[in-house]
Amino acid sequence: MTQELPSYLVCGLSVATALPLPGMLRFIPATSSPDIKICRATVPESLDGADYVGPTWTVAGQRFLLNLPGIARMLVADGREIAVQPAPGVTESDVVPFILSTGFAAILHQRGVLALHAATVAWEGRAIGLCGPTGTGKSTLAAALCRSGGSFVGDDIAAVRFDEAGVPMVVPDGRQHRLWADAVDHLGLGPLQGAPVRERLQKFHVTPSGYEAGGEPQPMPLAVVLLLRTREPIEPPAPPKITRLDLTDAAPLLRGEVFRGVLAQRMARDAELFGQIAALLGGTRVFLLERTLGLEQLPATVAAVTKLMETPA
């Protein structure tokens, strides 16, 4: 008798995996046929027929090979399978972050999905995408918004799909918050804190406030995208500034927010992404959010974002 694999929901896709996924919330799928399978397997060191060969990864049609010396090799194929071969002595918990980031970036690009580097929060049935480079406080701001009346949709990747009417939609993800220890303390989330994201790292998985297990996640419209930018600290701190972007300014900035954008380019997705971003801009408002980083500045930023969401479009 075949043992049933644990199931998760990642970027709106059901996943059956031979590796546990710390930081992901278990999910009971409606069907027994998962969208994605993750397995341990022997992974080749190279791919035949390569379209691009870089220092650590190779693209060959609908196959993507990632080689992380001393950590793992990973092969992503056809938008459906991820095979992982950890290096000797490496724990699964050290491999999983690469599966959930670059591995799923490859999956989404192979499937032709618009994937933004964003944490996502729902506000009264509409989603807010918080885009920005690593270190701009996306996850912390998302957690703070959830403490102020929002609900958590996803962390790090926002997979955007379009419904029959062309409305950009996102599906709640199975990821937990990933927060540094000081943010966990500041937001009073200690009772919800889980394991570290990686060993010896003071960044932790945190169950979203108000999370309830069960139920089929429902897509919701992506109403607003905020492009997070940091300012140099001054005394007294300047209040956060939110500026609406027109289409000509927003389009290239959104292209820069595509998750693993260089990989998308090497997969020859530029033309497709151009069309998807144009479609996104037809139904989503895009703003620049400039702010000074710091936990003490969070309340002002949360107030500015909630005011925006409560203002009619």
XYZ file of N, CA, C and O in Angstrom, residues 86-246:
644
model
N 19.913 16.331 -1.568
C 20.719 17.070 -0.589
C 22.158 16.563 -0.561
O 22.423 15.377 -0.796
N 23.085 17.462 -0.280
C 24.483 17.063 -0.108
C 24.624 16.260 1.183
O 23.806 16.404 2.104
N 25.642 15.409 1.272
C 25.826 14.612 2.489
C 25.924 15.485 3.731
O 26.607 16.511 3.739
N 25.163 15.099 4.766
C 25.217 15.811 6.037
C 24.355 17.042 6.120
O 24.292 17.679 7.182
N 23.674 17.409 5.042
C 22.831 18.610 5.033
C 21.421 18.234 5.478
O 20.841 17.248 5.012
N 20.853 19.006 6.385
C 19.511 18.729 6.878
C 18.458 19.195 5.874
O 18.689 20.127 5.086
N 17.311 18.564 5.934
C 16.216 18.954 5.043
C 15.789 20.393 5.289
O 15.417 21.116 4.360
N 15.842 20.829 6.543
C 15.410 22.193 6.857
C 16.293 23.237 6.187
O 15.845 24.366 5.948
N 17.548 22.880 5.874
C 18.425 23.820 5.178
C 18.186 23.815 3.673
O 18.602 24.738 2.969
N 17.537 22.777 3.165
C 17.260 22.676 1.730
C 15.920 23.317 1.381
O 15.768 23.941 0.323
N 14.952 23.180 2.277
C 13.584 23.615 1.992
C 13.486 25.089 1.586
O 12.722 25.411 0.659
N 14.217 26.035 2.219
C 14.081 27.427 1.765
C 14.393 27.620 0.286
O 13.770 28.475 -0.362
N 15.312 26.824 -0.258
C 15.630 26.942 -1.688
C 14.522 26.334 -2.549
O 14.251 26.815 -3.653
N 13.863 25.287 -2.046
C 12.724 24.717 -2.763
C 11.598 25.739 -2.854
O 11.000 25.946 -3.922
N 11.305 26.387 -1.727
C 10.166 27.303 -1.665
C 10.440 28.658 -2.303
O 9.506 29.438 -2.511
N 11.688 28.949 -2.609
C 12.009 30.215 -3.268
C 12.356 29.968 -4.737
O 11.481 30.044 -5.611
N 13.599 29.625 -5.018
C 14.016 29.451 -6.416
C 13.303 28.278 -7.074
O 12.944 28.343 -8.259
N 13.082 27.185 -6.320
C 12.385 26.037 -6.898
C 10.994 26.399 -7.373
O 10.586 26.070 -8.498
N 10.242 27.111 -6.528
C 8.889 27.481 -6.936
C 8.877 28.642 -7.918
O 7.915 28.781 -8.699
N 9.899 29.467 -7.921
C 10.009 30.464 -8.991
C 10.078 29.766 -10.338
O 9.400 30.149 -11.300
N 10.902 28.715 -10.430
C 11.011 27.959 -11.681
C 9.682 27.306 -12.048
O 9.258 27.331 -13.214
N 9.015 26.709 -11.055
C 7.698 26.098 -11.295
C 6.723 27.109 -11.892
O 6.050 26.858 -12.904
N 6.628 28.282 -11.271
C 5.669 29.295 -11.715
C 6.024 29.828 -13.097
O 5.132 30.035 -13.939
N 7.310 30.059 -13.347
C 7.696 30.548 -14.680
C 7.454 29.482 -15.738
O 7.044 29.802 -16.866
N 7.698 28.220 -15.420
C 7.402 27.151 -16.378
C 5.908 27.071 -16.679
O 5.506 26.699 -17.782
N 5.088 27.416 -15.694
C 3.639 27.403 -15.873
C 3.101 28.696 -16.480
O 1.897 28.822 -16.720
N 3.962 29.687 -16.691
C 3.525 30.941 -17.289
C 2.758 31.846 -16.350
O 1.937 32.661 -16.791
N 3.025 31.732 -15.030
C 2.334 32.540 -14.028
C 3.130 33.812 -13.748
O 4.364 33.786 -13.718
N 2.437 34.914 -13.535
C 3.081 36.154 -13.105
C 3.367 36.052 -11.615
O 2.436 36.025 -10.794
N 4.634 35.971 -11.249
C 5.040 35.828 -9.849
C 5.764 37.092 -9.416
O 6.806 37.438 -9.977
N 5.215 37.770 -8.414
C 5.823 38.986 -7.886
C 6.524 38.696 -6.569
O 6.082 37.847 -5.787
N 7.615 39.420 -6.309
C 8.337 39.300 -5.041
C 7.578 40.159 -4.034
O 7.841 41.355 -3.894
N 6.631 39.539 -3.348
C 5.718 40.321 -2.521
C 5.162 39.490 -1.375
O 4.923 38.288 -1.518
N 4.958 40.150 -0.240
C 4.076 39.636 0.808
C 2.685 40.187 0.510
O 2.541 41.292 -0.025
N 1.651 39.411 0.853
C 0.298 39.796 0.477
C -0.640 39.699 1.671
O -0.599 38.725 2.425
N -1.472 40.726 1.823
C -2.433 40.812 2.919
C -3.801 41.124 2.324
O -3.906 41.874 1.347
N -4.850 40.542 2.910
C -6.217 40.842 2.481
C -6.828 41.890 3.391
O -6.620 41.873 4.609
N -7.576 42.804 2.773
C -8.263 43.851 3.524
C -9.675 43.957 2.963
O -9.867 44.396 1.842
N -10.645 43.513 3.749
C -12.055 43.545 3.352
C -12.262 42.885 1.991
O -12.946 43.424 1.110
N -11.653 41.712 1.819
C -11.868 40.920 0.611
C -11.020 41.300 -0.574
O -11.154 40.695 -1.653
N -10.145 42.276 -0.411
C -9.249 42.684 -1.497
C -7.798 42.496 -1.043
O -7.484 42.691 0.127
N -6.933 42.136 -1.974
C -5.542 41.862 -1.622
C -4.652 43.070 -1.871
O -4.859 43.839 -2.819
N -3.667 43.220 -0.971
C -2.624 44.247 -1.097
C -1.297 43.513 -1.269
O -0.914 42.712 -0.411
N -0.586 43.783 -2.354
C 0.733 43.210 -2.558
C 1.801 44.187 -2.096
O 1.818 45.352 -2.525
N 2.683 43.733 -1.207
C 3.779 44.563 -0.690
C 5.059 44.101 -1.370
O 5.678 43.104 -0.970
N 5.469 44.809 -2.409
C 6.633 44.419 -3.212
C 7.876 45.170 -2.751
O 7.788 46.304 -2.275
N 9.021 44.561 -2.938
C 10.266 45.246 -2.627
C 11.419 44.281 -2.520
O 11.229 43.076 -2.329
N 12.637 44.804 -2.635
C 13.819 43.954 -2.496
C 13.904 43.354 -1.104
O 13.253 43.821 -0.151
N 14.716 42.322 -0.976
C 14.977 41.734 0.333
C 15.510 42.808 1.280
O 16.363 43.610 0.914
N 14.962 42.832 2.512
C 15.425 43.789 3.501
C 14.598 45.055 3.591
O 14.906 45.941 4.398
N 13.522 45.146 2.793
C 12.686 46.354 2.851
C 11.506 46.196 3.806
O 10.646 47.083 3.875
N 11.436 45.076 4.536
C 10.429 44.935 5.576
C 9.060 44.481 5.108
O 8.055 44.772 5.759
N 9.006 43.744 4.002
C 7.712 43.279 3.485
C 6.983 42.398 4.510
O 5.800 42.602 4.800
N 7.702 41.400 5.029
C 7.069 40.440 5.939
C 6.632 41.112 7.242
O 5.550 40.821 7.772
N 7.462 42.008 7.770
C 7.121 42.684 9.025
C 5.912 43.583 8.849
O 5.007 43.610 9.696
N 5.863 44.322 7.741
C 4.702 45.180 7.490
C 3.452 44.329 7.293
O 2.372 44.680 7.791
N 3.572 43.194 6.596
C 2.417 42.315 6.407
C 1.890 41.824 7.752
O 0.676 41.823 8.005
N 2.796 41.412 8.644
C 2.375 40.934 9.963
C 1.716 42.050 10.764
O 0.716 41.824 11.466
N 2.250 43.263 10.665
C 1.663 44.398 11.388
C 0.269 44.724 10.850
O -0.648 45.045 11.622
N 0.083 44.640 9.545
C -1.240 44.882 8.969
C -2.243 43.817 9.419
O -3.419 44.111 9.657
N -1.759 42.583 9.556
C -2.636 41.511 10.044
C -3.034 41.745 11.496
O -4.151 41.395 11.904
N -2.151 42.353 12.275
C -2.479 42.667 13.664
C -3.456 43.836 13.752
O -4.010 44.110 14.816
N -3.651 44.536 12.636
C -4.499 45.734 12.635
C -5.775 45.553 11.842
O -6.404 46.533 11.437
N -6.159 44.299 11.589
C -7.437 44.055 10.928
C -7.361 43.349 9.598
O -8.396 42.934 9.063
N -6.151 43.213 9.029
C -6.012 42.478 7.783
C -5.913 40.983 8.034
O -5.850 40.527 9.176
N -5.904 40.213 6.973
C -5.686 38.769 7.081
C -4.571 38.372 6.129
O -4.404 38.958 5.056
N -3.805 37.377 6.533
C -2.606 36.996 5.806
C -2.956 36.200 4.557
O -3.767 35.278 4.592
N -2.324 36.550 3.443
C -2.501 35.831 2.182
C -1.255 35.028 1.849
O -1.325 33.837 1.553
N -0.079 35.650 1.891
C 1.140 34.921 1.567
C 2.377 35.755 1.812
O 2.309 36.974 1.943
N 3.519 35.063 1.856
C 4.795 35.717 2.124
C 5.767 35.429 0.995
O 5.845 34.287 0.518
N 6.474 36.448 0.555
C 7.608 36.334 -0.374
C 7.211 36.239 -1.844
O 7.820 36.886 -2.687
N 6.228 35.407 -2.186
C 5.815 35.268 -3.589
C 4.309 35.486 -3.686
O 3.537 34.853 -2.971
N 3.902 36.365 -4.593
C 2.490 36.530 -4.930
C 2.294 36.000 -6.342
O 2.805 36.575 -7.307
N 1.594 34.872 -6.461
C 1.304 34.282 -7.770
C 0.004 34.872 -8.284
O -1.065 34.631 -7.721
N 0.093 35.659 -9.353
C -1.062 36.384 -9.883
C -1.616 35.637 -11.095
O -0.884 35.329 -12.038
N -2.908 35.344 -11.033
C -3.600 34.739 -12.160
C -4.786 35.629 -12.520
O -5.208 36.465 -11.725
N -5.329 35.426 -13.709
C -6.415 36.278 -14.184
C -7.679 35.448 -14.374
O -7.636 34.361 -14.970
N -8.810 35.965 -13.848
C -10.053 35.210 -13.995
C -10.630 35.419 -15.392
O -10.011 36.077 -16.245
N -11.793 34.868 -15.629
C -12.380 34.925 -16.968
C -12.661 36.351 -17.424
O -12.671 36.635 -18.622
N -12.865 37.237 -16.466
C -13.116 38.643 -16.813
C -11.823 39.454 -16.913
O -11.873 40.662 -17.146
N -10.673 38.784 -16.706
C -9.388 39.475 -16.787
C -8.971 40.166 -15.505
O -7.996 40.930 -15.506
N -9.675 39.899 -14.394
C -9.331 40.527 -13.115
C -8.135 39.800 -12.504
O -8.152 38.564 -12.393
N -7.081 40.526 -12.107
C -5.929 39.872 -11.469
C -6.311 39.360 -10.087
O -6.864 40.095 -9.265
N -5.999 38.085 -9.831
C -6.400 37.426 -8.594
C -5.187 36.757 -7.943
O -4.247 36.339 -8.622
N -5.241 36.662 -6.611
C -4.248 35.896 -5.875
C -4.980 34.903 -4.974
O -6.105 35.163 -4.537
N -4.320 33.754 -4.728
C -4.890 32.717 -3.879
C -4.112 32.698 -2.570
O -2.876 32.743 -2.581
N -4.802 32.638 -1.418
C -4.073 32.520 -0.150
C -3.076 31.360 -0.178
O -3.382 30.268 -0.640
N -1.893 31.643 0.293
C -0.778 30.701 0.247
C -0.689 29.956 1.572
O -1.279 30.356 2.573
N 0.051 28.862 1.592
C 0.216 28.101 2.820
C 1.405 28.517 3.653
O 1.741 27.858 4.637
N 2.072 29.613 3.264
C 3.269 30.022 3.999
C 2.899 30.720 5.303
O 1.896 31.405 5.402
N 3.764 30.573 6.273
C 3.662 31.368 7.485
C 4.469 32.654 7.315
O 5.240 32.804 6.362
N 4.275 33.588 8.254
C 5.184 34.733 8.312
C 6.603 34.229 8.556
O 6.818 33.182 9.191
N 7.574 34.979 8.076
C 8.983 34.721 8.411
C 9.538 36.024 8.982
O 9.766 36.978 8.238
N 9.725 36.046 10.304
C 10.023 37.296 10.991
C 11.274 37.177 11.851
O 11.516 36.137 12.477
N 12.036 38.274 11.902
C 13.175 38.341 12.804
C 12.676 38.392 14.247
O 11.548 38.837 14.512
N 13.527 37.962 15.170
C 13.126 37.831 16.579
C 12.622 39.156 17.140
O 11.639 39.181 17.907
N 13.253 40.289 16.783
C 12.815 41.564 17.344
C 11.427 41.953 16.849
O 10.630 42.545 17.585
N 11.099 41.588 15.594
C 9.765 41.879 15.076
C 8.709 41.012 15.763
O 7.599 41.487 16.057
N 9.058 39.738 16.029
C 8.136 38.860 16.748
C 7.804 39.461 18.111
O 6.635 39.538 18.519
N 8.823 39.918 18.823
C 8.604 40.514 20.146
C 7.798 41.800 20.048
O 6.859 42.027 20.829
N 8.153 42.656 19.107
C 7.503 43.955 18.982
C 6.009 43.802 18.681
O 5.186 44.581 19.180
N 5.660 42.811 17.868
C 4.275 42.620 17.458
C 3.494 41.702 18.396
O 2.317 41.433 18.164
N 4.159 41.217 19.448
C 3.478 40.360 20.408
C 3.076 39.015 19.840
O 2.030 38.457 20.210
N 3.902 38.455 18.954
C 3.570 37.197 18.282
C 4.326 36.002 18.861
O 4.329 34.931 18.257
N 4.925 36.191 20.032
C 5.703 35.112 20.638
C 4.963 33.793 20.747
O 5.521 32.730 20.407
N 3.677 33.785 21.200
C 2.958 32.512 21.313
C 2.753 31.797 19.978
O 2.464 30.591 19.964
N 2.884 32.511 18.869
C 2.679 31.916 17.548
C 3.992 31.581 16.854
O 4.000 31.089 15.718
N 5.113 31.833 17.536
C 6.431 31.603 16.936
C 6.718 30.116 16.818
O 6.451 29.329 17.721
N 7.280 29.732 15.665
C 7.655 28.351 15.430
C 9.161 28.195 15.309
O 9.936 28.923 15.937
N 9.581 27.272 14.465
C 10.997 26.938 14.303
C 11.721 28.028 13.519
O 11.109 28.820 12.792
N 13.065 28.086 13.647
C 13.835 29.019 12.822
C 13.702 28.687 11.337
O 13.502 27.530 10.962
N 13.810 29.714 10.496
C 13.769 29.504 9.053
C 14.930 28.614 8.620
O 14.776 27.724 7.780
N 16.100 28.865 9.171
C 17.267 27.998 8.984
C 17.987 27.895 10.314
O 17.866 28.774 11.171
N 18.727 26.800 10.487
C 19.455 26.622 11.735
C 20.414 27.791 11.960
O 21.017 28.314 11.030
N 20.508 28.200 13.216
C 21.418 29.269 13.647
C 21.033 30.640 13.080
O 21.842 31.562 13.047
N 19.783 30.779 12.638
C 19.301 32.057 12.126
C 18.180 32.550 13.027
O 17.250 31.803 13.331
N 18.274 33.798 13.472
C 17.270 34.357 14.375
C 16.070 34.923 13.608
O 15.570 36.010 13.896
N 15.640 34.172 12.626
C 14.441 34.489 11.867
C 13.534 33.269 11.960
O 13.982 32.139 11.751
N 12.236 33.487 12.257
C 11.376 32.386 12.646
C 10.104 32.320 11.803
O 9.615 33.338 11.312
N 9.591 31.100 11.654
C 8.254 30.904 11.116
C 7.252 31.299 12.200
O 7.406 30.925 13.364
N 6.237 32.046 11.811
C 5.226 32.512 12.759
C 3.847 32.276 12.142
O 3.571 32.746 11.031
N 2.996 31.550 12.852
C 1.640 31.308 12.363
C 0.880 32.630 12.286
O 0.894 33.418 13.237
N 0.220 32.917 11.176
C -0.506 34.184 11.047
C -1.587 34.351 12.110
O -2.248 33.384 12.506
N -1.773 35.578 12.573
C -2.825 35.874 13.538
C -4.185 35.486 12.962
O -4.488 35.775 11.802
N -4.997 34.831 13.791
C -6.348 34.490 13.363
C -6.431 33.346 12.388
O -7.501 33.080 11.826
N -5.310 32.612 12.186
C -5.327 31.500 11.227
C -6.259 30.396 11.708
O -6.233 30.008 12.872
N -7.083 29.882 10.789
C -7.943 28.750 11.079
C -7.713 27.683 10.013
O -7.813 27.957 8.812
N -7.377 26.460 10.459
C -7.118 25.371 9.528
C -8.415 24.938 8.844
O -9.509 25.081 9.376
N -8.243 24.378 7.654
C -9.383 23.816 6.945
C -10.004 24.806 5.979
O -9.748 26.009 6.019
N -10.821 24.281 5.078
C -11.485 25.136 4.106
C -10.650 25.315 2.856
O -9.429 25.276 2.890
N -11.318 25.493 1.764
C -10.656 25.693 0.479
C -10.377 27.186 0.303
O -11.298 28.002 0.295
N -9.100 27.586 0.181
C -8.796 29.014 0.016
C -9.443 29.577 -1.250
O -9.459 28.915 -2.290
N -9.973 30.764 -1.138
C -10.661 31.382 -2.264
C -9.821 32.506 -2.866
O -9.237 33.315 -2.135
N -9.756 32.581 -4.199
C -9.028 33.685 -4.829
C -9.662 35.021 -4.483
O -10.870 35.102 -4.239
N -8.841 36.059 -4.477
C -9.356 37.405 -4.235
C -8.653 38.388 -5.165
O -7.516 38.146 -5.582
N -9.347 39.466 -5.524
C -8.740 40.425 -6.458
C -7.550 41.141 -5.842
O -7.576 41.510 -4.662
N -6.514 41.318 -6.637
C -5.344 42.091 -6.216
C -5.645 43.549 -6.516
O -5.495 44.013 -7.645
N -6.100 44.271 -5.498
C -6.582 45.637 -5.698
C -5.462 46.653 -5.750
O -5.529 47.640 -6.491
N -4.413 46.429 -4.930
C -3.347 47.423 -4.769
C -2.001 46.722 -4.703
O -1.869 45.667 -4.086
N -1.000 47.308 -5.345
C 0.394 46.909 -5.164
C 1.160 48.112 -4.628
O 1.075 49.211 -5.195
N 1.856 47.911 -3.526
C 2.717 48.943 -2.957
C 4.161 48.557 -3.209
O 4.593 47.463 -2.829
N 4.901 49.440 -3.845
C 6.326 49.222 -4.078
C 7.082 49.862 -2.927
O 7.115 51.094 -2.808
N 7.658 49.051 -2.056
C 8.311 49.548 -0.847
C 9.712 50.065 -1.164
O 10.514 49.379 -1.803
N 9.986 51.264 -0.680
C 11.309 51.858 -0.818
C 11.695 52.474 0.536
O 10.844 53.028 1.240
N 12.958 52.387 0.883
C 13.416 52.905 2.174
C 14.093 54.261 1.994
O 14.674 54.553 0.947
N 13.978 55.077 3.043
C 14.624 56.396 3.061
C 15.695 56.408 4.141
O 15.613 55.657 5.127
N 16.658 57.275 3.981
C 17.674 57.449 5.010
C 17.026 58.042 6.269
O 16.191 58.951 6.170
N 17.366 57.520 7.439
C 16.744 58.043 8.668
C 17.158 59.489 8.942
O 18.309 59.864 8.747
N 16.184 60.282 9.369
C 16.440 61.664 9.759
C 15.719 61.915 11.080
O 14.861 61.132 11.488
N 16.073 62.961 11.768
C 15.418 63.327 13.019
C 14.759 64.682 12.875
O 15.418 65.655 12.477
N 13.481 64.810 13.203
C 12.573 63.701 13.521
C 12.228 62.905 12.266
O 12.322 63.436 11.150
N 11.827 61.628 12.398
C 11.526 60.804 11.225
C 10.401 61.412 10.386
O 9.410 61.918 10.919
N 10.588 61.378 9.079
C 9.541 61.871 8.184
C 8.418 60.837 8.117
O 8.663 59.635 8.202
N 7.173 61.276 7.974
C 6.067 60.316 7.866
C 6.157 59.540 6.556
O 6.773 60.004 5.585
N 5.567 58.347 6.498
C 5.571 57.591 5.246
C 4.834 58.351 4.148
O 3.875 59.085 4.425
N 5.298 58.185 2.925
C 4.705 58.890 1.789
C 4.251 57.860 0.761
O 5.022 57.000 0.343
N 2.974 57.953 0.356
C 2.417 57.039 -0.641
C 2.045 57.848 -1.875
O 1.285 58.822 -1.801
N 2.603 57.440 -3.032
C 2.400 58.176 -4.279
C 1.838 57.230 -5.342
O 2.412 56.159 -5.592
N 0.729 57.632 -5.962
C 0.147 56.839 -7.053
C 1.050 56.940 -8.277
O 1.520 58.021 -8.651
N 1.304 55.804 -8.925
C 2.137 55.759 -10.125
C 1.260 55.624 -11.358
O 0.283 54.861 -11.351
N 1.617 56.344 -12.416
C 0.883 56.153 -13.665
C 1.402 54.900 -14.364
O 2.399 54.286 -13.945
